[in-house]
XYZ file of C-alpha atoms in Angstrom:
691
model
C -24.947 -15.181 -37.130
C -24.378 -18.496 -35.317
C -22.913 -18.549 -31.810
C -19.554 -19.916 -32.940
C -19.091 -17.122 -35.403
C -20.130 -14.569 -32.799
C -17.541 -15.975 -30.405
C -14.811 -15.679 -33.054
C -15.802 -12.098 -33.806
C -15.850 -11.219 -30.104
C -12.429 -12.710 -29.496
C -11.004 -11.052 -32.589
C -12.383 -7.697 -31.490
C -11.021 -8.271 -27.981
C -7.598 -9.015 -29.391
C -7.745 -5.857 -31.498
C -8.747 -3.770 -28.486
C -6.020 -5.376 -26.412
C -3.314 -4.403 -28.879
C -4.686 -1.175 -30.276
C -6.968 0.282 -27.631
C -5.051 0.203 -24.389
C -1.926 2.182 -25.155
C -1.858 4.234 -21.960
C 1.315 5.573 -20.400
C 1.873 4.302 -16.867
C 3.242 6.803 -14.397
C 5.687 5.521 -11.772
C 4.846 6.360 -8.149
C 6.305 9.498 -6.626
C 9.932 9.070 -5.500
C 10.185 5.832 -7.468
C 13.109 5.387 -9.804
C 12.683 4.443 -13.441
C 12.392 0.679 -13.686
C 15.167 -0.359 -16.019
C 16.917 -2.997 -13.901
C 16.032 -6.637 -13.355
C 15.104 -7.963 -9.875
C 18.578 -9.484 -9.508
C 20.055 -5.988 -9.652
C 17.520 -4.771 -7.087
C 18.770 -7.482 -4.764
C 22.308 -6.127 -5.070
C 21.206 -2.527 -4.740
C 19.051 -3.284 -1.700
C 21.371 -5.794 -0.038
C 22.732 -5.731 3.476
C 26.115 -4.223 2.565
C 24.636 -1.406 0.482
C 22.025 -0.524 3.126
C 24.326 -1.021 6.138
C 22.273 -3.750 7.796
C 25.159 -5.643 9.452
C 24.119 -9.264 10.031
C 20.710 -8.980 8.344
C 20.504 -10.755 4.982
C 18.484 -9.525 2.005
C 18.323 -11.849 -0.975
C 16.418 -12.356 -4.200
C 15.261 -15.886 -3.426
C 16.943 -18.297 -5.849
C 14.826 -20.802 -7.748
C 15.603 -24.308 -6.459
C 15.535 -27.537 -8.448
C 13.248 -29.148 -5.877
C 10.548 -26.502 -6.495
C 8.660 -27.533 -9.634
C 5.434 -26.706 -11.397
C 2.657 -29.324 -11.540
C 3.865 -30.379 -15.001
C 7.334 -31.097 -13.626
C 9.034 -28.036 -15.093
C 11.181 -25.946 -12.716
C 9.691 -22.760 -11.323
C 11.090 -19.609 -12.907
C 10.648 -15.879 -12.575
C 8.636 -14.164 -15.320
C 7.322 -10.589 -15.725
C 3.665 -9.610 -15.660
C 1.697 -8.494 -18.724
C 3.363 -5.071 -18.501
C 6.837 -6.604 -18.504
C 7.326 -5.569 -14.868
C 7.953 -7.163 -11.460
C 6.493 -6.540 -7.997
C 8.701 -7.187 -4.955
C 7.319 -9.766 -2.505
C 9.308 -9.672 0.766
C 9.242 -12.767 3.025
C 9.802 -12.001 6.740
C 10.319 -14.916 9.170
C 9.328 -15.045 12.835
C 10.933 -15.109 16.259
C 14.144 -17.223 16.353
C 13.401 -18.386 12.795
C 15.232 -18.061 9.493
C 14.187 -16.619 6.173
C 16.990 -17.344 3.696
C 15.868 -19.677 0.902
C 18.438 -22.324 0.031
C 18.805 -26.029 -0.639
C 18.966 -26.798 3.098
C 15.287 -25.840 3.345
C 15.566 -24.352 6.843
C 13.840 -21.101 5.917
C 10.371 -20.496 7.340
C 8.867 -20.406 3.845
C 11.135 -22.985 2.177
C 9.532 -26.285 3.232
C 7.352 -28.017 0.679
C 3.617 -27.434 1.182
C 2.639 -30.898 2.413
C 0.051 -30.535 5.186
C -3.738 -30.336 5.266
C -6.316 -30.246 8.032
C -8.474 -32.634 6.001
C -7.739 -36.050 7.491
C -9.379 -37.734 4.497
C -7.229 -35.874 1.991
C -3.587 -35.594 0.995
C -1.343 -32.909 -0.455
C 0.688 -33.343 -3.633
C 2.101 -29.835 -4.003
C 5.511 -29.869 -5.700
C 6.916 -26.666 -4.270
C 7.282 -24.429 -1.235
C 5.416 -21.198 -0.594
C 8.389 -19.283 -2.018
C 8.283 -21.601 -5.037
C 4.569 -20.861 -5.402
C 5.291 -17.145 -5.567
C 8.236 -17.605 -7.939
C 5.920 -19.271 -10.453
C 3.538 -16.305 -10.300
C 4.067 -13.913 -13.262
C 5.264 -10.540 -12.017
C 6.450 -11.666 -8.560
C 10.080 -11.059 -7.521
C 10.529 -12.840 -4.170
C 12.992 -11.391 -1.642
C 13.856 -12.810 1.784
C 14.660 -10.610 4.777
C 16.574 -12.685 7.350
C 17.162 -11.115 10.790
C 17.883 -14.414 12.574
C 20.989 -13.127 14.377
C 18.888 -10.452 16.100
C 15.521 -12.231 16.386
C 15.498 -12.374 20.205
C 15.366 -8.543 20.161
C 12.199 -6.485 19.957
C 10.897 -5.096 16.656
C 12.118 -1.568 17.451
C 15.746 -2.733 17.288
C 17.596 -1.130 14.315
C 18.164 -4.600 12.826
C 14.439 -5.469 12.782
C 11.636 -2.980 12.004
C 13.871 -0.071 10.949
C 16.038 -2.398 8.822
C 13.003 -3.878 7.068
C 11.812 -0.318 6.453
C 15.062 0.445 4.623
C 14.597 -2.646 2.459
C 11.008 -1.651 1.630
C 12.108 1.875 0.706
C 14.881 0.555 -1.515
C 12.787 -2.045 -3.375
C 9.933 0.429 -3.818
C 12.253 2.958 -5.407
C 14.094 0.371 -7.490
C 10.959 -1.251 -8.897
C 8.598 1.705 -9.104
C 5.970 -0.583 -7.558
C 4.363 -0.866 -4.152
C 5.813 -3.917 -2.413
C 3.995 -6.880 -0.866
C 5.091 -8.397 2.463
C 4.435 -11.974 3.603
C 5.367 -12.592 7.241
C 5.265 -15.287 9.909
C 4.723 -14.822 13.643
C 6.755 -11.910 15.073
C 7.747 -11.084 11.494
C 4.269 -9.589 11.170
C 5.042 -7.218 14.045
C 8.386 -6.349 12.436
C 6.413 -5.517 9.292
C 3.825 -3.543 11.249
C 6.572 -1.405 12.765
C 8.117 -0.775 9.330
C 4.752 0.052 7.722
C 3.736 2.542 10.423
C 6.956 4.583 10.320
C 8.159 7.203 7.862
C 9.485 6.057 4.515
C 10.416 7.917 1.336
C 6.895 9.212 0.570
C 4.898 10.177 3.657
C 4.515 9.908 7.432
C 4.225 6.114 7.090
C 4.906 3.536 4.365
C 1.275 2.988 3.312
C 2.167 4.511 -0.068
C 4.978 1.969 -0.493
C 3.150 -1.217 0.565
C -0.089 -2.543 -0.883
C -0.703 -5.906 0.822
C 0.571 -7.681 3.935
C -0.089 -11.388 4.500
C 0.519 -12.644 8.064
C 0.787 -16.229 9.317
C 0.068 -16.500 13.058
C 1.186 -12.988 13.995
C 0.622 -12.222 17.726
C -0.914 -8.786 17.220
C -2.096 -8.648 20.855
C 0.374 -11.080 22.380
C 1.339 -14.735 22.307
C 0.237 -17.788 24.270
C 3.856 -18.912 24.131
C 4.904 -15.797 26.015
C 2.907 -17.090 28.989
C 4.915 -20.308 29.132
C 7.463 -19.130 31.616
C 7.753 -21.282 34.710
C 6.335 -18.582 36.921
C 2.570 -18.546 36.783
C 1.944 -21.491 34.471
C 0.574 -23.871 37.123
C -1.363 -21.061 38.801
C -2.902 -20.002 35.504
C -3.776 -23.585 34.591
C -6.082 -23.779 37.568
C -8.335 -21.042 36.208
C -7.678 -20.879 32.458
C -8.726 -23.703 30.091
C -6.184 -22.745 27.447
C -3.268 -22.718 29.889
C -4.493 -25.996 31.313
C -4.285 -27.610 27.882
C -0.788 -26.238 27.349
C 0.176 -27.537 30.801
C -1.047 -31.025 29.911
C 0.921 -31.033 26.656
C 4.082 -29.889 28.424
C 3.612 -32.556 31.082
C 3.386 -35.234 28.405
C 6.407 -33.836 26.602
C 8.347 -33.814 29.862
C 7.840 -37.542 30.233
C 8.813 -38.251 26.629
C 11.940 -36.094 26.619
C 13.209 -37.565 29.887
C 14.525 -40.539 27.962
C 15.380 -38.880 24.641
C 15.505 -35.173 23.773
C 14.386 -35.977 20.220
C 10.978 -37.619 20.539
C 9.720 -37.654 16.964
C 6.480 -36.085 18.228
C 4.835 -32.692 18.486
C 7.109 -32.019 21.458
C 9.979 -31.457 19.026
C 7.944 -28.673 17.421
C 7.353 -26.638 20.578
C 8.933 -23.162 20.953
C 12.457 -22.370 22.014
C 13.593 -23.151 25.603
C 12.129 -21.296 28.524
C 15.181 -19.074 28.675
C 14.195 -17.559 25.321
C 10.967 -16.289 26.839
C 12.986 -14.035 29.093
C 14.622 -12.348 26.111
C 13.676 -8.836 25.061
C 11.264 -10.168 22.435
C 9.874 -12.844 24.756
C 8.908 -10.296 27.395
C 7.475 -7.881 24.823
C 5.276 -10.583 23.307
C 3.338 -11.126 26.518
C -0.246 -9.956 26.243
C -0.698 -6.462 27.631
C 3.006 -5.578 27.445
C 3.985 -1.932 27.119
C 5.883 -2.755 23.932
C 2.804 -4.191 22.222
C 0.684 -1.250 23.335
C 3.239 1.135 21.842
C 2.939 -0.338 18.331
C 0.823 1.737 15.975
C -2.176 0.118 14.215
C -1.970 -0.921 10.571
C -2.577 2.064 8.250
C -5.943 1.859 6.509
C -4.586 1.961 2.920
C -2.614 -1.260 3.518
C -4.645 -4.441 2.994
C -3.875 -6.994 5.729
C -4.784 -10.643 5.140
C -4.333 -12.548 8.424
C -3.994 -16.344 8.469
C -4.153 -18.479 11.617
C -4.286 -22.028 12.934
C -6.998 -23.192 15.286
C -6.284 -26.405 17.204
C -9.227 -27.732 19.226
C -8.366 -30.115 22.048
C -10.829 -32.603 23.515
C -9.800 -32.650 27.182
C -11.014 -34.610 30.251
C -14.011 -33.084 31.966
C -13.433 -34.472 35.456
C -10.236 -32.679 36.354
C -7.189 -31.816 34.315
C -4.822 -34.244 35.994
C -7.171 -37.078 36.927
C -8.446 -39.913 34.764
C -11.783 -39.248 33.098
C -14.266 -41.813 31.803
C -14.815 -40.531 28.296
C -16.533 -37.231 29.023
C -14.612 -34.353 27.391
C -14.892 -30.661 26.677
C -13.490 -28.752 23.691
C -10.836 -26.061 24.207
C -9.579 -23.850 21.367
C -5.833 -23.305 21.661
C -5.044 -21.336 18.509
C -1.837 -22.641 16.965
C -0.406 -23.352 20.470
C 1.599 -20.134 20.221
C -0.923 -17.530 19.007
C -4.711 -17.496 19.341
C -6.801 -16.659 16.294
C -8.191 -13.595 18.082
C -4.686 -12.220 18.471
C -3.712 -13.123 14.901
C -6.797 -11.434 13.416
C -6.599 -8.134 15.320
C -6.682 -5.222 12.858
C -6.920 -7.430 9.732
C -9.042 -6.676 6.662
C -9.423 -10.341 5.703
C -8.949 -13.541 7.728
C -8.639 -17.271 7.129
C -8.394 -20.106 9.657
C -7.305 -23.707 9.285
C -8.891 -25.884 11.993
C -7.793 -29.206 13.497
C -9.099 -31.315 16.380
C -6.968 -33.329 18.826
C -7.680 -35.773 21.628
C -6.183 -35.472 25.137
C -8.499 -37.980 26.837
C -6.981 -41.485 27.016
C -10.378 -43.157 27.481
C -11.992 -41.203 24.635
C -9.015 -41.938 22.418
C -9.467 -45.685 23.064
C -13.196 -45.598 22.276
C -12.572 -43.599 19.093
C -10.018 -46.174 17.960
C -12.507 -48.980 18.618
C -15.226 -47.114 16.715
C -12.906 -46.715 13.734
C -11.989 -50.411 13.793
C -15.648 -51.470 13.886
C -16.593 -48.994 11.158
C -18.994 -47.155 13.425
C -17.425 -43.713 12.864
C -15.416 -41.992 10.148
C -11.791 -40.968 10.466
C -12.893 -37.400 9.743
C -15.041 -37.510 12.908
C -12.216 -38.592 15.191
C -9.910 -36.139 16.929
C -6.226 -36.864 16.337
C -3.701 -37.513 19.097
C -1.271 -34.548 19.081
C 1.733 -36.199 20.656
C 1.671 -38.881 17.955
C 1.909 -36.273 15.196
C 5.319 -34.983 14.184
C 3.707 -31.957 12.535
C 0.234 -30.547 12.069
C -1.369 -28.105 9.646
C -2.676 -25.993 12.535
C 0.548 -25.664 14.559
C 2.473 -22.412 14.625
C 5.784 -23.547 13.072
C 3.991 -25.316 10.195
C 1.327 -22.855 9.075
C 3.308 -22.171 5.875
C 3.042 -25.881 5.019
C -0.772 -25.908 5.236
C -2.415 -26.115 1.803
C -5.482 -24.296 3.149
C -3.495 -21.249 4.292
C -0.905 -21.189 1.489
C -3.688 -21.189 -1.110
C -5.102 -18.083 0.565
C -1.641 -16.499 0.737
C -1.013 -17.229 -2.939
C -4.409 -15.795 -3.890
C -3.801 -12.577 -1.937
C -0.508 -11.889 -3.717
C -1.870 -12.977 -7.101
C -4.896 -10.669 -6.732
C -2.621 -7.757 -5.797
C -0.322 -8.206 -8.795
C -3.247 -8.802 -11.147
C -4.882 -5.599 -9.901
C -1.929 -3.637 -11.298
C -2.364 -4.875 -14.869
C -3.957 -2.530 -17.412
C -7.523 -3.376 -18.328
C -7.996 -5.233 -21.617
C -11.050 -6.250 -23.576
C -10.414 -9.888 -22.753
C -10.078 -9.199 -19.007
C -13.452 -7.437 -19.028
C -15.108 -10.687 -20.068
C -14.853 -11.783 -16.418
C -15.231 -8.347 -14.781
C -17.649 -7.526 -11.936
C -20.919 -5.735 -12.728
C -23.375 -3.840 -10.499
C -26.976 -4.837 -9.818
C -29.309 -3.638 -12.590
C -32.841 -4.188 -13.968
C -33.661 -6.817 -11.372
C -30.408 -8.765 -11.745
C -28.002 -8.962 -8.775
C -24.435 -7.735 -8.803
C -22.005 -10.421 -9.875
C -19.032 -11.408 -11.981
C -19.273 -11.913 -15.723
C -18.489 -15.140 -17.503
C -17.608 -14.720 -21.190
C -19.061 -11.221 -20.987
C -22.459 -12.177 -19.562
C -23.812 -12.434 -16.022
C -24.278 -16.148 -15.299
C -27.209 -17.644 -13.413
C -29.974 -15.507 -14.960
C -33.038 -17.797 -15.401
C -34.198 -18.466 -18.934
C -36.659 -15.864 -20.110
C -35.603 -13.375 -17.420
C -33.317 -11.354 -19.673
C -29.586 -10.749 -19.809
C -26.956 -8.538 -18.210
C -23.427 -8.000 -19.458
C -21.074 -6.159 -21.774
C -23.057 -4.420 -24.508
C -20.674 -5.583 -27.210
C -21.249 -9.211 -26.178
C -24.888 -9.411 -25.056
C -26.312 -7.707 -28.156
C -24.548 -10.161 -30.484
C -23.014 -7.280 -32.430
C -19.395 -6.885 -31.244
C -18.342 -3.252 -31.576
C -15.064 -1.738 -30.454
C -16.784 1.646 -29.996
C -18.667 0.333 -26.956
C -15.518 0.327 -24.826
C -12.588 2.690 -24.538
C -9.272 2.745 -22.699
C -7.421 5.482 -20.819
C -6.421 6.791 -17.394
C -9.818 7.487 -15.835
C -8.880 7.993 -12.180
C -5.617 9.907 -12.567
C -3.328 7.263 -11.084
C -1.302 6.766 -14.263
C -2.514 3.219 -14.952
C -4.607 1.861 -17.801
C -8.360 1.956 -17.092
C -11.386 1.251 -19.268
C -14.963 2.402 -19.715
C -17.502 -0.091 -21.015
C -21.185 0.005 -21.880
C -23.264 -2.570 -19.974
C -26.502 -3.810 -21.536
C -29.392 -5.000 -19.390
C -32.941 -6.240 -19.894
C -35.397 -8.231 -17.817
C -36.766 -10.336 -20.639
C -38.331 -7.535 -22.689
C -37.416 -4.011 -23.746
C -33.822 -3.144 -22.793
C -33.335 -0.865 -19.824
C -31.109 2.209 -20.027
C -27.534 1.088 -20.474
C -24.876 1.622 -17.818
C -21.403 3.075 -18.233
C -18.921 1.304 -15.963
C -15.367 2.477 -15.221
C -12.831 -0.297 -14.609
C -9.364 0.001 -13.100
C -6.343 -2.332 -13.230
C -7.272 -5.938 -12.678
C -10.735 -5.093 -14.087
C -11.718 -3.666 -10.702
C -15.044 -1.828 -10.852
C -14.223 1.828 -10.075
C -17.763 3.139 -10.456
C -20.838 3.134 -12.690
C -23.668 5.399 -13.794
C -26.978 4.682 -15.509
C -27.688 6.790 -18.587
C -31.229 7.270 -17.268
C -29.702 9.567 -14.636
C -28.341 12.008 -17.234
C -31.004 14.290 -18.734
C -31.390 17.933 -19.716
C -33.642 20.009 -17.445
C -37.292 19.435 -18.278
C -36.673 16.065 -19.949
C -37.793 12.835 -18.357
C -35.665 9.684 -18.480
C -36.447 7.488 -21.464
C -37.625 3.905 -21.189
C -34.261 2.805 -22.550
C -30.975 4.394 -23.535
C -28.535 2.724 -25.942
C -24.908 3.748 -26.343
C -23.785 4.823 -29.787
C -20.107 5.377 -29.016
C -17.560 5.740 -26.205
C -14.367 7.734 -26.662
C -11.558 8.490 -24.177
C -10.343 12.079 -23.900
C -8.449 14.054 -21.237
C -9.046 11.628 -18.345
C -12.711 11.455 -19.235
C -15.028 9.551 -21.532
C -17.185 11.178 -24.189
C -20.334 9.081 -24.440
C -22.977 9.370 -27.136
C -26.313 7.643 -26.648
C -29.901 7.625 -27.882
C -33.076 7.640 -25.810
C -36.743 8.688 -26.034
C -38.223 12.148 -26.011
C -41.387 12.807 -24.075
C -44.244 11.314 -26.058
C -42.077 9.105 -28.266
C -42.819 5.361 -28.430
C -40.704 3.257 -26.060
C -38.765 1.674 -28.906
C -38.135 4.917 -30.790
C -34.879 6.563 -29.712
C -35.461 10.083 -31.032
C -33.218 12.009 -28.637
C -29.438 11.831 -29.044
C -27.297 12.911 -26.100
C -23.579 13.641 -25.821
C -21.791 14.146 -22.496
C -18.363 13.793 -20.904
C -18.085 11.454 -17.916
C -15.330 11.793 -15.317
C -14.414 10.126 -12.027
C -14.201 12.652 -9.171
C -12.773 10.219 -6.627
C -16.193 9.207 -5.323
C -18.573 8.935 -8.273
C -18.908 9.376 -12.029
C -20.118 12.836 -12.960
C -21.468 14.147 -16.280
C -20.669 17.507 -17.844
C -21.138 19.233 -21.197
C -24.481 17.546 -21.875
C -25.921 18.405 -25.287
C -28.999 17.074 -27.083
C -29.866 16.570 -30.733
C -33.425 16.029 -31.977
C -35.302 16.492 -35.237
C -35.513 20.223 -34.504
C -32.032 20.995 -35.797
C -32.865 19.448 -39.193
C -36.290 21.146 -39.325
C -34.766 24.551 -38.558
C -32.054 24.148 -41.214
C -34.647 22.935 -43.759
C -36.958 25.906 -43.211
C -34.049 28.345 -43.244
C -32.886 26.947 -46.597
C -36.368 27.367 -48.066
C -36.578 30.955 -46.848
C -33.189 31.595 -48.464
C -34.339 29.852 -51.687
C -31.495 27.349 -51.209
C -33.100 24.271 -52.767
C -29.785 22.370 -52.860
C -29.420 22.443 -49.060
C -33.138 21.774 -48.582
C -32.964 18.741 -50.883
C -29.980 17.347 -48.931
C -32.085 17.398 -45.773
C -35.172 15.687 -47.204
C -36.310 12.529 -48.952
C -36.568 12.566 -52.747
C -39.104 15.099 -54.030
C -40.063 16.474 -50.585
C -38.045 19.696 -50.926
C -39.589 20.443 -54.350
C -43.091 19.814 -52.977
C -42.352 22.073 -49.984
C -41.274 24.915 -52.303
C -44.607 24.615 -54.138
C -46.767 24.339 -51.012
C -45.176 27.204 -49.140
C -46.125 29.524 -52.016
C -49.703 28.979 -50.839
C -48.951 28.773 -47.115
C -46.350 31.451 -46.694
C -47.278 32.174 -43.078
C -46.377 28.580 -42.155
C -42.864 29.025 -43.568
C -42.337 31.886 -41.138
C -43.831 30.036 -38.130
C -42.015 28.253 -35.288
C -42.576 24.489 -35.543
C -44.029 22.419 -32.682
C -42.657 18.883 -32.907
C -44.587 15.965 -31.378
C -44.272 12.209 -31.099
C -46.927 9.657 -32.058
C -47.922 9.318 -28.380
C -48.179 13.078 -27.755
C -51.371 15.049 -27.269
C -52.126 16.495 -30.729
C -54.371 19.522 -31.274
C -57.914 18.530 -32.346
C -57.428 19.378 -36.024
C -54.299 17.169 -36.208
C -55.412 14.222 -34.070
C -55.523 11.847 -37.023
C -51.900 12.308 -38.072
C -50.427 9.248 -36.295
C -53.588 7.079 -36.614
C -53.076 4.410 -39.255
C -55.919 4.553 -41.747
C -57.157 7.899 -40.476
C -58.070 10.701 -42.908
C -54.990 12.762 -42.030
C -52.586 9.808 -41.484
C -48.888 10.464 -42.103
C -46.269 7.796 -41.317
C -43.433 9.452 -39.430
C -41.283 9.141 -36.311
C -41.905 12.772 -35.318
C -44.393 15.390 -36.564
C -43.439 19.070 -36.780
C -46.540 21.278 -37.050
C -46.326 24.730 -38.680
C -49.553 26.713 -38.018
C -51.210 28.457 -40.978
C -54.414 30.373 -41.678
C -54.245 30.181 -45.494
C -56.645 28.239 -47.680
C -58.738 26.882 -44.815
C -55.850 24.773 -43.542
C -54.671 24.596 -39.930
C -51.150 23.161 -40.182
C -48.446 22.345 -42.647
C -46.946 19.144 -41.258
C -43.371 17.999 -41.841
C -42.984 14.256 -41.210
C -39.529 13.503 -39.739
C -37.568 10.235 -39.683
C -34.260 9.406 -37.958
C -31.576 8.173 -40.352
C -28.689 7.686 -37.891
C -27.143 9.076 -34.742
C -27.815 12.844 -34.719
C -29.143 12.563 -38.292
C -32.709 13.274 -39.430
C -34.478 13.930 -42.699
C -37.795 15.495 -43.758
C -39.594 12.418 -45.067
C -43.027 13.849 -45.948
C -45.124 17.005 -46.154
C -48.879 17.251 -45.656
C -51.610 19.864 -45.127
C -54.258 19.479 -42.424
């Protein structure tokens, strides 16, 4: 079969499995309502008026004409592969806004147009909200607490109010929600997540992923910018000294015009705001920050941060230097990366470099003009930049961070989709037979050197697509569609024992087990083990496979096993293991002869063998009553029968297994039944000889 035909067969089989093999009922989470309404109705049901949130605004973010897909088409909401939606709640920061409208003042509403790569440019045609709206299965909601944003997160209009919205959307959708937050909005989210909801002592059963942009988990640099202590701190703290220099420059610029068209316009709210309830609480070491509970472990937190590096004069902060500088990391000017990353499961930083030395700035400009240095090697001048990808207010405009934020939400929603045959073609696989763990491409592990073998889905790597090598069902008891697949592996020679892998939604690898680890007591693991069939039943998988018996040649699978595999929450376990060998056929054959049932005996043997056996056992009656001893060609035969498997030998009999029946009649030692395998769990008596 040529490779193009194989590909067509594989894809056809995958399509069949997708439509016919994954019909698994999905159970809604506890306390969740049946999902029959569209996201627009959830927005009404979970709005401010219905939940009693006063001036807070909850809104299903409208799709705007200015947000378009790369092909120019407008972004639009669409369900996931299950026909369902997951709520994505956008939470703005301190003194910000969240509502998404044509004015574009919302924290997540500006077009993504910034990059830290000074040699590159950004051509994104939509905002972060627009990015999410184009993602199948995402229903984007904004939570706007602007009227109360100078208050601390414990205020009823902040953390507790967001908690009510989470509860409502969770129950309305039947899905765990996702939260994307900026700055203090991350602390508002943290408060909501760590307090009781509709399921348990916290909301970790209602929220799956939280993405934070510049959240001051341990306090904010901006909170130190009160007049008291700034100059004192600048004398001993590099970071405060940099901030002091920037403020001094901004003071000169704003003396003539409050709107400068520079970074100064992007600095935080006036000093008076820092004396608000939230401003005081955001100071590092505050009692309010210490009182916040840590993120619950079940919630995945992806923290994003800006890192601005300033080249500052080395010979005194307020005196003129002669080109010598030192580098100071100032976070995003409001929050340091260390604060933003506290307690996170995953982190991503966007880094920028800026020049505060007038002499160094002049020499850099000269170097650029003469072509001695690259623009990428030159630190920018912050006060000449209206915005920057690394600055706190603009993190949601940075292509580096928004790509990460989009990926986090996309991965979460994709992880909820039932497993399909086509999705397994790019699933992860464990390390096996000398190949490292990795992710499949078209069903095979890429990067394996030529001649070193293959690793991948058994129904792809063997070139014989078979739907019975994968099965679908709820394997971990969570009510979602899972799959079990046979993985084939070899190192360039004889195949190794195959692996059974359990996959959850999003083709996540739940667990795996090698068939070499499943054996009856007293039986050694075979050199290889090949799956015959997988079948889902009662939250388990019945697997049938063939391997070698002790003494059988490596390529002869003469032992057929059947077992049920189940996931116990930590590993795959096997139960109900049974084995089938040639013995069952031999026993039935001999029993039929003793009962003079030639019809049954003939059905178990090759043509003419049953008739010959009837004749021979008249002479060797004691053999008919004996218990057979079955051996493989590589076994240790008794001296009188050593020549049985030797080609050309005087007693040679061609067979897969030899069952010896001792006799003392007529000078013979054994009546030998030659046995051959004719299929899974099927054998026949292929020959009879006297030795």
